PDB file of C-alpha atoms in Angstrom:
ATOM      1  CA  MET X   1     106.386  85.049 125.159  1.00  0.00           C
ATOM      2  CA  THR X   2     108.359  86.725 121.681  1.00  0.00           C
ATOM      3  CA  HIS X   3     108.417  90.216 121.552  1.00  0.00           C
ATOM      4  CA  ASN X   4     108.017  92.276 118.669  1.00  0.00           C
ATOM      5  CA  LEU X   5     112.091  93.169 118.328  1.00  0.00           C
ATOM      6  CA  GLN X   6     112.290  94.181 114.957  1.00  0.00           C
ATOM      7  CA  PRO X   7     112.207  97.651 113.024  1.00  0.00           C
ATOM      8  CA  SER X   8     108.894  99.016 112.387  1.00  0.00           C
ATOM      9  CA  GLN X   9     109.912 100.904 110.046  1.00  0.00           C
ATOM     10  CA  GLU X  10     108.126 103.720 111.100  1.00  0.00           C
ATOM     11  CA  THR X  11     108.693 107.203 109.756  1.00  0.00           C
ATOM     12  CA  VAL X  12     111.646 108.805 111.540  1.00  0.00           C
ATOM     13  CA  ALA X  13     112.715 111.248 108.791  1.00  0.00           C
ATOM     14  CA  GLY X  14     114.185 114.218 110.436  1.00  0.00           C
ATOM     15  CA  LEU X  15     113.618 112.724 113.792  1.00  0.00           C
ATOM     16  CA  ASP X  16     114.896 115.125 116.461  1.00  0.00           C
ATOM     17  CA  PRO X  17     118.192 114.190 118.026  1.00  0.00           C
ATOM     18  CA  HIS X  18     116.860 114.984 121.440  1.00  0.00           C
ATOM     19  CA  THR X  19     114.036 112.355 120.573  1.00  0.00           C
ATOM     20  CA  ILE X  20     117.132 109.890 120.178  1.00  0.00           C
ATOM     21  CA  ASP X  21     118.331 110.761 123.678  1.00  0.00           C
ATOM     22  CA  SER X  22     115.223 110.408 125.133  1.00  0.00           C
ATOM     23  CA  TYR X  23     114.841 106.885 123.541  1.00  0.00           C
ATOM     24  CA  ARG X  24     118.704 106.166 124.750  1.00  0.00           C
ATOM     25  CA  GLN X  25     117.789 107.328 128.328  1.00  0.00           C
ATOM     26  CA  LEU X  26     114.573 105.008 128.479  1.00  0.00           C
ATOM     27  CA  VAL X  27     116.380 102.048 127.261  1.00  0.00           C
ATOM     28  CA  SER X  28     119.006 102.683 129.633  1.00  0.00           C
ATOM     29  CA  ASN X  29     116.617 103.427 132.617  1.00  0.00           C
ATOM     30  CA  LEU X  30     115.151  99.610 131.628  1.00  0.00           C
ATOM     31  CA  THR X  31     118.356  98.147 131.340  1.00  0.00           C
ATOM     32  CA  SER X  32     119.543  99.155 134.295  1.00  0.00           C
ATOM     33  CA  LEU X  33     117.141  97.316 136.369  1.00  0.00           C
ATOM     34  CA  GLY X  34     118.612  94.030 135.268  1.00  0.00           C
ATOM     35  CA  SER X  35     117.658  91.420 133.292  1.00  0.00           C
ATOM     36  CA  ALA X  36     116.078  89.244 136.274  1.00  0.00           C
ATOM     37  CA  ALA X  37     113.819  92.278 137.423  1.00  0.00           C
ATOM     38  CA  VAL X  38     112.604  92.667 133.465  1.00  0.00           C
ATOM     39  CA  GLN X  39     112.149  89.262 132.955  1.00  0.00           C
ATOM     40  CA  GLY X  40     110.001  88.725 135.733  1.00  0.00           C
ATOM     41  CA  ASN X  41     107.524  92.011 134.848  1.00  0.00           C
ATOM     42  CA  GLU X  42     105.501  91.540 131.417  1.00  0.00           C
ATOM     43  CA  THR X  43     104.920  95.205 131.482  1.00  0.00           C
ATOM     44  CA  LEU X  44     108.705  95.989 131.761  1.00  0.00           C
ATOM     45  CA  GLN X  45     109.415  93.791 128.869  1.00  0.00           C
ATOM     46  CA  GLN X  46     106.859  95.178 126.516  1.00  0.00           C
ATOM     47  CA  GLU X  47     108.202  98.620 127.556  1.00  0.00           C
ATOM     48  CA  LEU X  48     111.858  97.797 126.744  1.00  0.00           C
ATOM     49  CA  ALA X  49     110.945  96.093 123.588  1.00  0.00           C
ATOM     50  CA  HIS X  50     109.092  98.836 122.512  1.00  0.00           C
ATOM     51  CA  TYR X  51     111.811 101.636 123.347  1.00  0.00           C
ATOM     52  CA  ALA X  52     114.433  99.794 122.025  1.00  0.00           C
ATOM     53  CA  GLN X  53     112.851  99.176 118.615  1.00  0.00           C
ATOM     54  CA  LEU X  54     112.118 102.801 118.346  1.00  0.00           C
ATOM     55  CA  LEU X  55     115.661 103.335 119.181  1.00  0.00           C
ATOM     56  CA  THR X  56     116.884 101.057 116.753  1.00  0.00           C
ATOM     57  CA  ASP X  57     115.030 102.549 114.002  1.00  0.00           C
ATOM     58  CA  ALA X  58     116.130 105.823 114.861  1.00  0.00           C
ATOM     59  CA  LEU X  59     119.749 104.802 114.411  1.00  0.00           C
ATOM     60  CA  ARG X  60     119.641 103.006 111.440  1.00  0.00           C
ATOM     61  CA  TRP X  61     117.643 105.656 109.794  1.00  0.00           C
ATOM     62  CA  GLU X  62     120.471 108.342 111.249  1.00  0.00           C
ATOM     63  CA  GLY X  63     123.376 105.306 110.120  1.00  0.00           C
ATOM     64  CA  GLN X  64     124.520 104.735 113.628  1.00  0.00           C
ATOM     65  CA  HIS X  65     124.417 101.198 113.180  1.00  0.00           C
ATOM     66  CA  ALA X  66     127.313 100.183 115.271  1.00  0.00           C
ATOM     67  CA  GLU X  67     125.214 101.553 118.001  1.00  0.00           C
ATOM     68  CA  ALA X  68     122.208  99.374 116.737  1.00  0.00           C
ATOM     69  CA  ILE X  69     124.480  96.423 116.581  1.00  0.00           C
ATOM     70  CA  GLN X  70     125.482  96.587 120.262  1.00  0.00           C
ATOM     71  CA  LEU X  71     121.915  97.233 121.507  1.00  0.00           C
ATOM     72  CA  GLN X  72     120.781  94.233 119.970  1.00  0.00           C
ATOM     73  CA  GLU X  73     123.349  92.365 121.748  1.00  0.00           C
ATOM     74  CA  GLN X  74     122.993  94.015 124.876  1.00  0.00           C
ATOM     75  CA  LEU X  75     119.085  93.003 124.923  1.00  0.00           C
ATOM     76  CA  ILE X  76     119.556  89.020 124.613  1.00  0.00           C
ATOM     77  CA  PRO X  77     120.081  88.718 128.288  1.00  0.00           C
ATOM     78  CA  TYR X  78     116.706  90.328 128.759  1.00  0.00           C
ATOM     79  CA  PHE X  79     114.900  88.583 126.093  1.00  0.00           C
ATOM     80  CA  PRO X  80     116.528  85.248 125.958  1.00  0.00           C
ATOM     81  CA  GLU X  81     113.343  83.616 124.224  1.00  0.00           C
ATOM     82  CA  ASP X  82     114.360  85.819 121.048  1.00  0.00           C
ATOM     83  CA  ALA X  83     118.023  85.628 121.040  1.00  0.00           C
ATOM     84  CA  ALA X  84     118.168  84.275 117.766  1.00  0.00           C
ATOM     85  CA  GLN X  85     115.598  86.929 116.517  1.00  0.00           C
ATOM     86  CA  LEU X  86     118.210  89.566 118.215  1.00  0.00           C
ATOM     87  CA  SER X  87     121.266  88.306 116.685  1.00  0.00           C
ATOM     88  CA  VAL X  88     119.739  87.648 113.185  1.00  0.00           C
ATOM     89  CA  MET X  89     118.959  91.839 113.643  1.00  0.00           C
ATOM     90  CA  ALA X  90     122.147  92.172 114.646  1.00  0.00           C
ATOM     91  CA  ALA X  91     123.935  90.513 111.571  1.00  0.00           C
ATOM     92  CA  THR X  92     121.609  92.548 108.998  1.00  0.00           C
ATOM     93  CA  LEU X  93     122.791  95.559 110.609  1.00  0.00           C
ATOM     94  CA  LYS X  94     126.252  94.456 110.025  1.00  0.00           C
ATOM     95  CA  ILE X  95     125.478  93.817 106.546  1.00  0.00           C
ATOM     96  CA  GLU X  96     123.722  97.291 105.796  1.00  0.00           C
ATOM     97  CA  ALA X  97     126.936  98.913 107.929  1.00  0.00           C
ATOM     98  CA  GLY X  98     129.092  97.397 105.222  1.00  0.00           C
ATOM     99  CA  ARG X  99     130.607  94.192 107.510  1.00  0.00           C
ATOM    100  CA  ALA X 100     129.174  91.763 105.167  1.00  0.00           C
ATOM    101  CA  GLN X 101     131.458  88.868 105.627  1.00  0.00           C
ATOM    102  CA  GLU X 102     130.741  89.249 109.371  1.00  0.00           C
ATOM    103  CA  GLY X 103     127.084  89.593 109.075  1.00  0.00           C
ATOM    104  CA  PHE X 104     126.383  86.506 106.653  1.00  0.00           C
ATOM    105  CA  ALA X 105     128.674  84.206 108.549  1.00  0.00           C
ATOM    106  CA  THR X 106     126.331  84.824 111.786  1.00  0.00           C
ATOM    107  CA  LEU X 107     123.238  84.433 108.998  1.00  0.00           C
ATOM    108  CA  ARG X 108     124.817  81.392 107.760  1.00  0.00           C
ATOM    109  CA  ALA X 109     125.488  79.914 111.117  1.00  0.00           C
ATOM    110  CA  ILE X 110     122.517  80.241 112.337  1.00  0.00           C
ATOM    111  CA  ALA X 111     120.286  78.691 109.336  1.00  0.00           C
ATOM    112  CA  GLU X 112     122.727  75.718 109.398  1.00  0.00           C
ATOM    113  CA  GLN X 113     122.458  75.334 113.262  1.00  0.00           C
ATOM    114  CA  ASP X 114     118.595  74.328 112.352  1.00  0.00           C
ATOM    115  CA  PRO X 115     118.435  73.481 109.211  1.00  0.00           C
ATOM    116  CA  GLU X 116     114.725  72.816 109.081  1.00  0.00           C
ATOM    117  CA  ASN X 117     113.677  76.158 110.086  1.00  0.00           C
ATOM    118  CA  VAL X 118     112.916  77.768 106.804  1.00  0.00           C
ATOM    119  CA  TRP X 119     113.093  81.215 107.883  1.00  0.00           C
ATOM    120  CA  GLY X 120     116.642  80.566 108.501  1.00  0.00           C
ATOM    121  CA  TRP X 121     117.619  80.283 104.987  1.00  0.00           C
ATOM    122  CA  ILE X 122     114.866  82.764 104.143  1.00  0.00           C
ATOM    123  CA  THR X 123     116.703  85.571 106.054  1.00  0.00           C
ATOM    124  CA  LEU X 124     120.019  84.506 104.710  1.00  0.00           C
ATOM    125  CA  GLY X 125     118.600  84.544 101.086  1.00  0.00           C
ATOM    126  CA  SER X 126     117.132  87.754 100.755  1.00  0.00           C
ATOM    127  CA  ASN X 127     119.919  89.719 102.584  1.00  0.00           C
ATOM    128  CA  GLN X 128     122.238  88.107  99.543  1.00  0.00           C
ATOM    129  CA  LEU X 129     119.483  88.896  97.114  1.00  0.00           C
ATOM    130  CA  TRP X 130     119.452  92.526  98.880  1.00  0.00           C
ATOM    131  CA  ILE X 131     123.506  92.986  98.290  1.00  0.00           C
ATOM    132  CA  GLY X 132     123.021  91.626  94.719  1.00  0.00           C
ATOM    133  CA  ALA X 133     124.874  87.981  95.404  1.00  0.00           C
ATOM    134  CA  PHE X 134     122.320  86.649  93.105  1.00  0.00           C
ATOM    135  CA  VAL X 135     124.503  83.524  92.734  1.00  0.00           C
ATOM    136  CA  GLU X 136     124.573  82.475  95.974  1.00  0.00           C
ATOM    137  CA  ALA X 137     120.785  83.854  96.655  1.00  0.00           C
ATOM    138  CA  GLU X 138     119.204  81.749  94.267  1.00  0.00           C
ATOM    139  CA  ALA X 139     120.502  78.588  95.945  1.00  0.00           C
ATOM    140  CA  THR X 140     119.692  79.661  99.055  1.00  0.00           C
ATOM    141  CA  LEU X 141     116.361  80.577  98.584  1.00  0.00           C
ATOM    142  CA  LEU X 142     115.698  77.190  96.245  1.00  0.00           C
ATOM    143  CA  ARG X 143     116.534  75.398  99.430  1.00  0.00           C
ATOM    144  CA  ALA X 144     114.258  77.463 101.523  1.00  0.00           C
ATOM    145  CA  ALA X 145     110.971  76.845  98.780  1.00  0.00           C
ATOM    146  CA  GLN X 146     112.426  73.091  98.298  1.00  0.00           C
ATOM    147  CA  LEU X 147     112.168  72.675 102.165  1.00  0.00           C
ATOM    148  CA  GLU X 148     109.238  69.814 102.806  1.00  0.00           C
ATOM    149  CA  SER X 149     108.684  70.403 106.088  1.00  0.00           C
ATOM    150  CA  ALA X 150     108.211  73.776 105.928  1.00  0.00           C
ATOM    151  CA  ASP X 151     104.750  75.625 106.035  1.00  0.00           C
ATOM    152  CA  ALA X 152     103.402  75.988 102.331  1.00  0.00           C
ATOM    153  CA  ARG X 153     102.746  79.891 103.169  1.00  0.00           C
ATOM    154  CA  ASP X 154     106.440  79.952 104.273  1.00  0.00           C
ATOM    155  CA  ARG X 155     107.593  78.344 101.266  1.00  0.00           C
ATOM    156  CA  ALA X 156     105.765  80.989  99.367  1.00  0.00           C
ATOM    157  CA  VAL X 157     107.620  83.624 100.785  1.00  0.00           C
ATOM    158  CA  ALA X 158     110.561  81.831  99.487  1.00  0.00           C
ATOM    159  CA  ARG X 159     109.185  81.846  96.048  1.00  0.00           C
ATOM    160  CA  GLN X 160     108.312  85.421  95.827  1.00  0.00           C
ATOM    161  CA  TYR X 161     111.688  86.432  96.927  1.00  0.00           C
ATOM    162  CA  LEU X 162     112.806  84.103  93.827  1.00  0.00           C
ATOM    163  CA  PHE X 163     110.731  85.566  91.558  1.00  0.00           C
ATOM    164  CA  LYS X 164     112.341  89.342  92.766  1.00  0.00           C
ATOM    165  CA  LEU X 165     115.261  88.050  91.920  1.00  0.00           C
ATOM    166  CA  TYR X 166     114.669  86.366  88.582  1.00  0.00           C
ATOM    167  CA  GLY X 167     112.549  89.664  87.417  1.00  0.00           C
ATOM    168  CA  LEU X 168     116.055  91.767  88.487  1.00  0.00           C
ATOM    169  CA  GLN X 169     117.943  88.954  86.006  1.00  0.00           C
ATOM    170  CA  ARG X 170     115.335  89.288  83.190  1.00  0.00           C
ATOM    171  CA  ARG X 171     114.616  85.559  83.913  1.00  0.00           C
ATOM    172  CA  VAL X 172     111.393  86.413  82.727  1.00  0.00           C
ATOM    173  CA  ASP X 173     109.763  82.799  82.094  1.00  0.00           C
ATOM    174  CA  GLU X 174     111.657  82.014  85.815  1.00  0.00           C
ATOM    175  CA  ALA X 175     110.058  84.567  87.543  1.00  0.00           C
ATOM    176  CA  VAL X 176     106.471  83.836  86.207  1.00  0.00           C
ATOM    177  CA  ALA X 177     106.425  80.163  87.144  1.00  0.00           C
ATOM    178  CA  SER X 178     108.184  81.393  90.776  1.00  0.00           C
ATOM    179  CA  TRP X 179     105.109  83.786  91.032  1.00  0.00           C
ATOM    180  CA  ASP X 180     102.974  80.807  90.029  1.00  0.00           C
ATOM    181  CA  GLN X 181     104.211  78.402  92.365  1.00  0.00           C
ATOM    182  CA  ALA X 182     104.041  81.283  95.544  1.00  0.00           C
ATOM    183  CA  CYS X 183     100.663  81.696  94.590  1.00  0.00           C
ATOM    184  CA  ARG X 184      99.940  78.013  94.629  1.00  0.00           C
ATOM    185  CA  LEU X 185     101.611  77.631  97.997  1.00  0.00           C
ATOM    186  CA  ASP X 186     100.014  80.791  99.661  1.00  0.00           C
ATOM    187  CA  PRO X 187      96.300  81.811  97.554  1.00  0.00           C
ATOM    188  CA  SER X 188      96.265  85.141  98.948  1.00  0.00           C
ATOM    189  CA  LEU X 189      99.318  86.143  96.962  1.00  0.00           C
ATOM    190  CA  ALA X 190      97.218  86.434  93.913  1.00  0.00           C
ATOM    191  CA  ALA X 191      96.901  89.908  95.088  1.00  0.00           C
ATOM    192  CA  THR X 192     100.388  90.897  93.817  1.00  0.00           C
ATOM    193  CA  LEU X 193      99.248  90.392  90.644  1.00  0.00           C
ATOM    194  CA  PRO X 194     100.542  94.046  89.947  1.00  0.00           C
ATOM    195  CA  ASP X 195     104.093  92.893  90.946  1.00  0.00           C
ATOM    196  CA  LEU X 196     104.220  90.422  87.844  1.00  0.00           C
ATOM    197  CA  LEU X 197     102.158  92.500  85.518  1.00  0.00           C
ATOM    198  CA  ARG X 198     104.741  95.628  86.168  1.00  0.00           C
ATOM    199  CA  MET X 199     107.569  93.203  85.598  1.00  0.00           C
ATOM    200  CA  LEU X 200     106.422  91.853  82.049  1.00  0.00           C
ATOM    201  CA  ILE X 201     105.665  95.706  81.021  1.00  0.00           C
ATOM    202  CA  TYR X 202     108.665  96.757  82.108  1.00  0.00           C
ATOM    203  CA  TRP X 203     110.908  93.668  80.680  1.00  0.00           C
ATOM    204  CA  TYR X 204     108.750  93.641  77.202  1.00  0.00           C
ATOM    205  CA  HIS X 205     108.874  97.323  77.138  1.00  0.00           C
ATOM    206  CA  TYR X 206     112.412  97.487  77.051  1.00  0.00           C
TER     207      TYR X 206
END
């Protein structure tokens, strides 16, 4: 069973340090049982995934990336089926912490290890976009968008990121084309029309 081990983006502003300590203690108590015991008990797995997620969110908010990275790596023996997901999260945290070269090396290795997995390329490309590496991000996201073996809705996500990238670069025609392609791949994305209109208004106004 795959567990939700990604940051929930819950509101953690002003989180009491004692609450963070509580999360630490809960995670410590659960991991102290050993990986075999946790893997053999679905309730324990769910509890560990839940509190590890809360602790990751809190540490990330507080800028304690080193501990958050260590936590992801510590969890791998407890959730071996989620090892790739945890490695991706650790790499993303390294990028946020300024360890970009190390983080990107991991993300690229994961993508190249399974080149038909579109999410490896989307994750790499979205992080490249996040740090402003636009040339690299465009190449990576185009690879994801053009991956014929991938589900249409997943390729639509890559097109959405390309829409954002082109919008940031004032490549308006390409941004519009990417938005249109995303909607063709996933018609539900027509609901993002306001994003397109805001981009057009911004660039044509300024």
